[in-house]
Tab-separated table of C-alpha atoms and ligand atoms in Angstrom:
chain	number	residue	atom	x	y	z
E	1	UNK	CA	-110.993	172.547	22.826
E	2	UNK	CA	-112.726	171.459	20.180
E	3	UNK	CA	-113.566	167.676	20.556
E	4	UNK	CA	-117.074	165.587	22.526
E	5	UNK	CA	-114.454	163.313	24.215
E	6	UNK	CA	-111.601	166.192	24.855
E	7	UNK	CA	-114.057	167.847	26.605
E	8	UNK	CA	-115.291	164.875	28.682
E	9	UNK	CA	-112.176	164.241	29.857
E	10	UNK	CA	-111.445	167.577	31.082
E	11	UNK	CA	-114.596	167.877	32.866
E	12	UNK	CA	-114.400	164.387	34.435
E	13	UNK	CA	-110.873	164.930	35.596
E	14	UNK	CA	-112.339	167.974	37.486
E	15	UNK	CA	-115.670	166.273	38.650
E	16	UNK	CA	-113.494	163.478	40.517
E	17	UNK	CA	-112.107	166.091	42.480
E	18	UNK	CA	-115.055	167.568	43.364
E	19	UNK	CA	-115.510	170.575	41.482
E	20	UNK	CA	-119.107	171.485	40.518
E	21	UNK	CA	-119.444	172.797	36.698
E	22	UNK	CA	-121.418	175.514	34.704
E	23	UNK	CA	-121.693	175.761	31.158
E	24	UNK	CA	-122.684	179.194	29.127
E	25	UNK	CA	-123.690	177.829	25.308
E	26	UNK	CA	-123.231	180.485	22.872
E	27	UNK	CA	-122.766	181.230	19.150
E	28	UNK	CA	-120.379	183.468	19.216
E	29	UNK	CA	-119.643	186.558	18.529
E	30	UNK	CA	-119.386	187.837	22.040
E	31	UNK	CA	-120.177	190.901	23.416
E	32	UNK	CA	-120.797	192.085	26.957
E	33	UNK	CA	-124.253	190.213	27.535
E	34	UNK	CA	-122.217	186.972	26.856
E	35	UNK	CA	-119.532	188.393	29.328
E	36	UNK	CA	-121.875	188.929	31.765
E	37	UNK	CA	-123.298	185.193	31.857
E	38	UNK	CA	-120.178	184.158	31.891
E	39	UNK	CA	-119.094	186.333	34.624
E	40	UNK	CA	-122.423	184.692	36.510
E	41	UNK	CA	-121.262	181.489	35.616
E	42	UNK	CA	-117.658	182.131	37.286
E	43	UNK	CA	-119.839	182.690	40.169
E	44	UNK	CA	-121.336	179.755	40.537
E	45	UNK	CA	-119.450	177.141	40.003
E	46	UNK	CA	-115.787	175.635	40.020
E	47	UNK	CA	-115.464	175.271	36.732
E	48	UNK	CA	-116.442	177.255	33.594
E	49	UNK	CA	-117.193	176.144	30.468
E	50	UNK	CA	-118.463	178.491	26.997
E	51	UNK	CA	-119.099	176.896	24.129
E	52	UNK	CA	-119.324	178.723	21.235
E	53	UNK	CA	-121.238	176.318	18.505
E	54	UNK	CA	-122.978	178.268	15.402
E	55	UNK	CA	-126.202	175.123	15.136
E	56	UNK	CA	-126.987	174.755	11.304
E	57	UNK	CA	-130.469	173.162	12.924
E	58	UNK	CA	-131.885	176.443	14.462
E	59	UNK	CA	-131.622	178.255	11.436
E	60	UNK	CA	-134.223	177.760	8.297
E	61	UNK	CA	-133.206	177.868	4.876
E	62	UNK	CA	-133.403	181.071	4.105
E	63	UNK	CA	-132.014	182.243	7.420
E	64	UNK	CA	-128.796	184.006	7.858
E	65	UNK	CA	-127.032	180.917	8.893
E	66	UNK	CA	-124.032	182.038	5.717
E	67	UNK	CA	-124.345	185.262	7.178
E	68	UNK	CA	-124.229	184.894	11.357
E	69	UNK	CA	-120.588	185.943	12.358
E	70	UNK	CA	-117.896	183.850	13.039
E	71	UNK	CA	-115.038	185.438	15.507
E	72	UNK	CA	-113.463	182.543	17.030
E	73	UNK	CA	-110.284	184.573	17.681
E	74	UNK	CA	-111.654	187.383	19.049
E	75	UNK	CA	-113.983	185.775	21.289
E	76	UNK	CA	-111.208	183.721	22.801
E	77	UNK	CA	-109.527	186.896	23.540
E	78	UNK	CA	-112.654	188.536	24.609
E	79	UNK	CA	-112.985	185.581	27.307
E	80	UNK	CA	-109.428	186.263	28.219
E	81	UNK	CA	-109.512	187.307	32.079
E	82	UNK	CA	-112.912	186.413	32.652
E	83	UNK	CA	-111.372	182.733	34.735
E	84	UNK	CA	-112.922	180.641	32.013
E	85	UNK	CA	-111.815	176.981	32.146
E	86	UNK	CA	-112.561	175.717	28.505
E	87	UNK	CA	-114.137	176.996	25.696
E	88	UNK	CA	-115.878	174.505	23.380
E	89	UNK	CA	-116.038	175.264	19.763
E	90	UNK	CA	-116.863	171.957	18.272
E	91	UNK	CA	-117.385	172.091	14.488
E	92	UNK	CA	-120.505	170.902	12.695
E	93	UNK	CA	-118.754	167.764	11.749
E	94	UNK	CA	-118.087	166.852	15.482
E	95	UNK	CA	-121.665	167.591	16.416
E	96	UNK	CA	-123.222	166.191	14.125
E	97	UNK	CA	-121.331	163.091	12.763
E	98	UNK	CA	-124.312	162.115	10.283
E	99	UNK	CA	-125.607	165.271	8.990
E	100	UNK	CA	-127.817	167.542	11.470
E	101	UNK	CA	-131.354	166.626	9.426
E	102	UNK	CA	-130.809	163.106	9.567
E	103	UNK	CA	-131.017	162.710	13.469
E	104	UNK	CA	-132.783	162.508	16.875
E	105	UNK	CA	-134.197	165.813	17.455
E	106	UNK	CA	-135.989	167.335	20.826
E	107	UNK	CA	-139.481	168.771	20.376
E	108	UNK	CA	-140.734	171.890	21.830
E	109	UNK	CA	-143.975	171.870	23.479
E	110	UNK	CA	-146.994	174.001	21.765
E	111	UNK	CA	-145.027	177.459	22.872
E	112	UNK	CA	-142.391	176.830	20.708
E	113	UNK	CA	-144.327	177.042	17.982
E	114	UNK	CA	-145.448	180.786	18.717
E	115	UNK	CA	-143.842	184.450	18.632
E	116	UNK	CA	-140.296	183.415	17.594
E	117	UNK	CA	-141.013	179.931	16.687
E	118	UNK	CA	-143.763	180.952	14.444
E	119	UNK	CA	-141.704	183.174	12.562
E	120	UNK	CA	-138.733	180.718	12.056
E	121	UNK	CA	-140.488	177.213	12.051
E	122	UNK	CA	-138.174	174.307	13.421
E	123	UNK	CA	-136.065	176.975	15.412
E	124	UNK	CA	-136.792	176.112	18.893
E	125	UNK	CA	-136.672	172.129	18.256
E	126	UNK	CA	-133.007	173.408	16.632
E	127	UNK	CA	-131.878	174.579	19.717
E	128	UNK	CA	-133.131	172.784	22.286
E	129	UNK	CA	-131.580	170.014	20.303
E	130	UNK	CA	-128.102	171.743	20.663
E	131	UNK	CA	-129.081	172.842	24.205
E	132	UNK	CA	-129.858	168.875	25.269
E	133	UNK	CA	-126.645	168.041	23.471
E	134	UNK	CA	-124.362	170.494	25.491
E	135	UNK	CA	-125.526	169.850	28.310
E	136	UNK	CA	-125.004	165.958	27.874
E	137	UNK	CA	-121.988	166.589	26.993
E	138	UNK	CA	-120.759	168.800	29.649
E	139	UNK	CA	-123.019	167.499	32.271
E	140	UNK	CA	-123.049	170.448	33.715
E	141	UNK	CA	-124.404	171.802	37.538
E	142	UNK	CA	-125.565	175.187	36.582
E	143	UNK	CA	-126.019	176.150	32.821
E	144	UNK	CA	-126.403	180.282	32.162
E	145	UNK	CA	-129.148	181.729	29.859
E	146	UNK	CA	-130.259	185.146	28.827
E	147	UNK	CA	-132.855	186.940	29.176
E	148	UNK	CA	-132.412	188.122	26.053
E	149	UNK	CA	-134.296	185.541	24.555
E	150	UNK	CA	-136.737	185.304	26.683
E	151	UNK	CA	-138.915	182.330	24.699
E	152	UNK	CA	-135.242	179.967	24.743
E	153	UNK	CA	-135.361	180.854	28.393
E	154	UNK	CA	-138.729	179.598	29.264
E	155	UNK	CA	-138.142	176.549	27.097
E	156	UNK	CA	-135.008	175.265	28.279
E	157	UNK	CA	-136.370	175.505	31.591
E	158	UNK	CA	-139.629	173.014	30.090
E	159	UNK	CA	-136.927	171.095	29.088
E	160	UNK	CA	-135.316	170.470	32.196
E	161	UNK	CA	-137.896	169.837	34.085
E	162	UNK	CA	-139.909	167.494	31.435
E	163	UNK	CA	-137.013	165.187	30.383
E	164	UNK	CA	-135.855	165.589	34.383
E	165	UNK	CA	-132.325	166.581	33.257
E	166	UNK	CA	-129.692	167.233	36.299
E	167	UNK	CA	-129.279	170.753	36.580
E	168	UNK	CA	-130.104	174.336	37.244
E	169	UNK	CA	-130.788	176.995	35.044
E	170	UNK	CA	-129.740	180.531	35.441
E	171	UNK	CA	-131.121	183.637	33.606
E	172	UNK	CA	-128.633	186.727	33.533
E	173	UNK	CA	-130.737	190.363	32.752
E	174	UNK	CA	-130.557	191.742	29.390
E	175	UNK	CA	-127.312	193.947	29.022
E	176	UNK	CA	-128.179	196.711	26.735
E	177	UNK	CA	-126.328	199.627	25.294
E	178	UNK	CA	-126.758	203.059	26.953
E	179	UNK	CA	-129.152	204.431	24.790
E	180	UNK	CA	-131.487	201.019	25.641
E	181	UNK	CA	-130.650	199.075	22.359
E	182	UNK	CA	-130.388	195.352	23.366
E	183	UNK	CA	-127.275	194.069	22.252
E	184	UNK	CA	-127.078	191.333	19.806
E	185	UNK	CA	-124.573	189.956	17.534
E	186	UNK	CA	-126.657	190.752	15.233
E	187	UNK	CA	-126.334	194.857	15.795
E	188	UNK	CA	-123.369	194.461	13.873
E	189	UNK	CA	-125.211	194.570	10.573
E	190	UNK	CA	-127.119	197.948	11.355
E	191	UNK	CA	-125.886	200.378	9.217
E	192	UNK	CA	-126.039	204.155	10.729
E	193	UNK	CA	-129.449	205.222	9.958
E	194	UNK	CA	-130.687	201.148	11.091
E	195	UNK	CA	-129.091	201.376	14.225
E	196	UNK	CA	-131.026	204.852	14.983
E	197	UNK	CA	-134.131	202.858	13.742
E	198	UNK	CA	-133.713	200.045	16.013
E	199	UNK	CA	-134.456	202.142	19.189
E	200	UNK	CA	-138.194	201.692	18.523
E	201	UNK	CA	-137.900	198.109	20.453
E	202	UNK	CA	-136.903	199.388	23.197
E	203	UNK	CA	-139.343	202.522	22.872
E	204	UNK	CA	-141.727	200.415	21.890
E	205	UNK	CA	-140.902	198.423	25.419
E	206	UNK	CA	-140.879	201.455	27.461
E	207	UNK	CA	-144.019	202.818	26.127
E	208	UNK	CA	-145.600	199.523	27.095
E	209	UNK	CA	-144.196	199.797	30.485
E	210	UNK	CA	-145.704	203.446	31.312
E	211	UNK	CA	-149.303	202.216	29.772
E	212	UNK	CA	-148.882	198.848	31.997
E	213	UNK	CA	-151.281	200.623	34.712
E	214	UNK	CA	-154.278	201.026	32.147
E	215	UNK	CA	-154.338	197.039	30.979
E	216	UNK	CA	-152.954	194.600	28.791
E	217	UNK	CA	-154.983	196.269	25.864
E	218	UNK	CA	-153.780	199.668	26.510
E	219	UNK	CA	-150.196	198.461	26.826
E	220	UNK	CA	-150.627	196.603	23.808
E	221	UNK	CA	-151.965	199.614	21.733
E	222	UNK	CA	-149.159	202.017	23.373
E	223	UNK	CA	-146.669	199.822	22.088
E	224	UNK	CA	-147.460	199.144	18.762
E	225	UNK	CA	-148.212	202.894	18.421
E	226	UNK	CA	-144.115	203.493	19.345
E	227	UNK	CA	-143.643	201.275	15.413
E	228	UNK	CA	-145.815	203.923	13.810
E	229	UNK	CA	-143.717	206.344	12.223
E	230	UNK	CA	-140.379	204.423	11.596
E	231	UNK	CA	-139.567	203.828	7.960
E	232	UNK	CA	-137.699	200.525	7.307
E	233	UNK	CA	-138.612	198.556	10.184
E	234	UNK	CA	-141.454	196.259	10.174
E	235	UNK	CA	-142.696	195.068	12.961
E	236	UNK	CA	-143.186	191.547	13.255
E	237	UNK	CA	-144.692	190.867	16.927
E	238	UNK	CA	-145.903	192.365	19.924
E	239	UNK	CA	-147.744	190.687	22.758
E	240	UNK	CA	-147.625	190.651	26.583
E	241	UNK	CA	-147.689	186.915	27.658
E	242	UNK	CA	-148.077	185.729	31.115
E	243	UNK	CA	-144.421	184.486	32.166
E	244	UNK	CA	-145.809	181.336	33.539
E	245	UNK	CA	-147.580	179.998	30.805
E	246	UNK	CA	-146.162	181.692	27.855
E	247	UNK	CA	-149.485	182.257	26.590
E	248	UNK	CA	-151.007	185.989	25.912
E	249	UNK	CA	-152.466	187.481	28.976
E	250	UNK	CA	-156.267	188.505	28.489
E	251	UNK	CA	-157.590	192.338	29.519
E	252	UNK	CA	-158.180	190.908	33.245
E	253	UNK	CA	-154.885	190.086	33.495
E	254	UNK	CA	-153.089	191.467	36.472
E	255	UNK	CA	-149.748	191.131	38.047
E	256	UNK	CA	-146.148	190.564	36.565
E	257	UNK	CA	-146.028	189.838	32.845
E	258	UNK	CA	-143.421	189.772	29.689
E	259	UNK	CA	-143.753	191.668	26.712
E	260	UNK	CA	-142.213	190.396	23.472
E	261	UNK	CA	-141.341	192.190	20.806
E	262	UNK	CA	-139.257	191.507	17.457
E	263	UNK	CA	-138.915	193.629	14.340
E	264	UNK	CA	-137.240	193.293	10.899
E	265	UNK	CA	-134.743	196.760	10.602
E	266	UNK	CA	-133.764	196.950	7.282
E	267	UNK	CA	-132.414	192.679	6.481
E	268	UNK	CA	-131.527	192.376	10.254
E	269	UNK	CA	-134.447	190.886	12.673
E	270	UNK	CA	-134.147	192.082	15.899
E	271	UNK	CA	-135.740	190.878	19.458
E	272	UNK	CA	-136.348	192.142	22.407
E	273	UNK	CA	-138.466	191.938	26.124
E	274	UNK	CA	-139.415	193.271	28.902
E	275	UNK	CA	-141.208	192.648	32.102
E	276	UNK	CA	-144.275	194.535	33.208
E	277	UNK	CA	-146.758	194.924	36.327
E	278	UNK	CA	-149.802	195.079	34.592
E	279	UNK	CA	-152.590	197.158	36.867
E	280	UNK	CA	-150.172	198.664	39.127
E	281	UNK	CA	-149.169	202.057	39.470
E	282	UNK	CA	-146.667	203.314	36.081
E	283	UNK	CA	-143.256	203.334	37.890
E	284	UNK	CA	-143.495	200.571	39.747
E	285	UNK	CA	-140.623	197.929	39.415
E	286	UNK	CA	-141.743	194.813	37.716
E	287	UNK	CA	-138.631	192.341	37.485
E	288	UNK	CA	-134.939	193.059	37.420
E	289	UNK	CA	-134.905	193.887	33.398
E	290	UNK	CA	-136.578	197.062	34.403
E	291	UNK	CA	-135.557	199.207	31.602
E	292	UNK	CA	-133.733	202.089	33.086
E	293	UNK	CA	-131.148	199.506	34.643
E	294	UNK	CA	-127.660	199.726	33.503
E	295	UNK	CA	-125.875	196.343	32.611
E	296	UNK	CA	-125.652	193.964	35.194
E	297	UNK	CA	-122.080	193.644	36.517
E	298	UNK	CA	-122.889	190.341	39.062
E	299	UNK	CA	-118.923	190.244	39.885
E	300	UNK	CA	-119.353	193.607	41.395
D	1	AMP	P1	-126.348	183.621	21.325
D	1	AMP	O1	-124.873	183.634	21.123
D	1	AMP	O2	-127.064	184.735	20.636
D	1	AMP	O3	-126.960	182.277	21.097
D	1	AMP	O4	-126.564	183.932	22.860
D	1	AMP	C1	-125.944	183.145	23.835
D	1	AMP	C2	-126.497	183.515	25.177
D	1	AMP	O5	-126.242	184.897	25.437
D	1	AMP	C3	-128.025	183.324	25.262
D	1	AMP	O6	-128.349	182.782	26.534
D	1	AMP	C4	-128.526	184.729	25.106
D	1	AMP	O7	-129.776	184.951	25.704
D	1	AMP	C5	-127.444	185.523	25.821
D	1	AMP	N1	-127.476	186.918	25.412
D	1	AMP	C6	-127.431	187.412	24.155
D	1	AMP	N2	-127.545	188.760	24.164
D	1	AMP	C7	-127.664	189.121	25.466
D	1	AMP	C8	-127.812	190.378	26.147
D	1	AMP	N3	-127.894	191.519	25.481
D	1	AMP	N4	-127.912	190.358	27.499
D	1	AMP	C9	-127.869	189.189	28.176
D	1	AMP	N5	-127.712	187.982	27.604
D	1	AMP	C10	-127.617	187.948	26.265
């Protein structure tokens, strides 16, 4: 499906029969963290609906927009099974009739302009664009996020609740590879040696997590430390932010809190999080991303 008013009509046929609807907006390139959203989303609703949509307004100019990978095929296939009603893969033309710089945007509050949103100016107000679009579109009951990306995750849900839109937000754990690496459709670009290399986010996350006892400063100097000695990857942020706020915890801090963390290894930037108790003893469980956990399989 590939059309605004397709779509529509699907969904409405289904809504006048009662069925309840939740949408999973992707880019693409699908591996098992999309599956596993989706697999939430066939959970809680009657109806599923994936769009895959690669938005030209969440990348900047010298972004990888050329680059980001396009597997239409293969993710249809890769959805195969899964009990998804529709997938959505609109082209550029169909969302955006007039040229995607010429039109209405959403705004981000002030935490869109930090960690991720400071490093790719205009990226948030991008997606959340593309995010408010979907889900006017679809008008779905339920739409699923991950935690992943843990900033798009705390903004959608502003979103929601600022512009009162009509529906829930659910956030899926990060599904990660067995050695810890996040995945990404980005991984695909790591070379051998890069893909070694990467590790250090999640390192860099579980360091943070065993020095959570001694403060947010001692977490934050742990981590960092893990970037030291790894050639070719530069980091580009690391801070512990108060999951409430979004805003950097100071060293009194105590409690539950998110680390953020996002490197360049070799050309591909990578991102990652974690949750943390800060002040409590070094094992203790702080959220269900604890980093030990295998990938979430919710239809189990
Ligand atoms: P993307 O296609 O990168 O825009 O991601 C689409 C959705 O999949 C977003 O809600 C992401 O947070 C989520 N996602 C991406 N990678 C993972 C992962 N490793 N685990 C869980 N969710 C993920």
């Amino acid at each position: 499906m590939n059309t605004i008013a397709g779509l529509r009509a699907v969904l409405d046929e289904r809504r006048r029969g009662g069925a309840s609807v939740a949408l999973v907006p992707t880019m693409g390139a699908l591996h098992d963290g999309h599956l596993a959203l989706v697999r939430r989303a066939r959970e809680l609703a009657d109806v599923v609906v994936v769009s895959i949509f690669v938005n030209p307004l969440q990348f900047g100019p010298t972004e990888d927009l050329d680059r980001y990978p396009r597997t239409l095929e293969a993710d249809v296939a890769a959805l195969s099974g899964l009990g998804v009603d529709v997938v959505f893969a609109p082209d550029v033309a169909e969302m955006y009739p007039d040229g995607s710089a010429a039109g209405t945007k959403v705004t981000a509050g002030p935490v869109g302009g930090r960690y991720e949103g400071a490093h790719r100016p205009g990226h948030f107000d991008g997606m959340l664009t593309v995010v408010a679009k979907l889900f006017s579109i679809a008008q779905p009951d339920v739409a699923v996020f991950g935690q992943k990306d843990a900033q798009q995750v705390f903004l959608v849900t502003r979103m929601v609740a600022d512009l009162d839109l009509r529906l829930r937000i659910e956030v899926v754990p990060t599904v990660r590879e067995a050695d810890g690496l996040a995945l990404s459709s980005r991984n695909r670009f790591l070379d051998g040696r890069e893909r070694v290399a990467a590790l250090v986010l999640a390192e860099s996350l579980d360091a943070a997590r065993t020095s959570a006892a001694d403060g947010a400063s001692e977490l934050l100097a742990e981590g960092v430390a893990a970037f030291g000695d790894h050639d070719g990857v530069d980091l580009d942020y690391f801070v512990v932010v108060d999951p409430a706020t979004f805003l950097p915890v100071d060293e009194e801090f105590r409690g539950r809190a998110l680390v953020l963390v996002a490197a360049r290894v070799g050309t591909t930037r990578l991102i990652d999080n974690a949750f943390v108790e800060i002040g409590a003893d070094a094992g203790a469980d702080a959220g269900p991303d604890a980093r030990a956990e295998l990938p979430p399989s919710p239809a189990e």
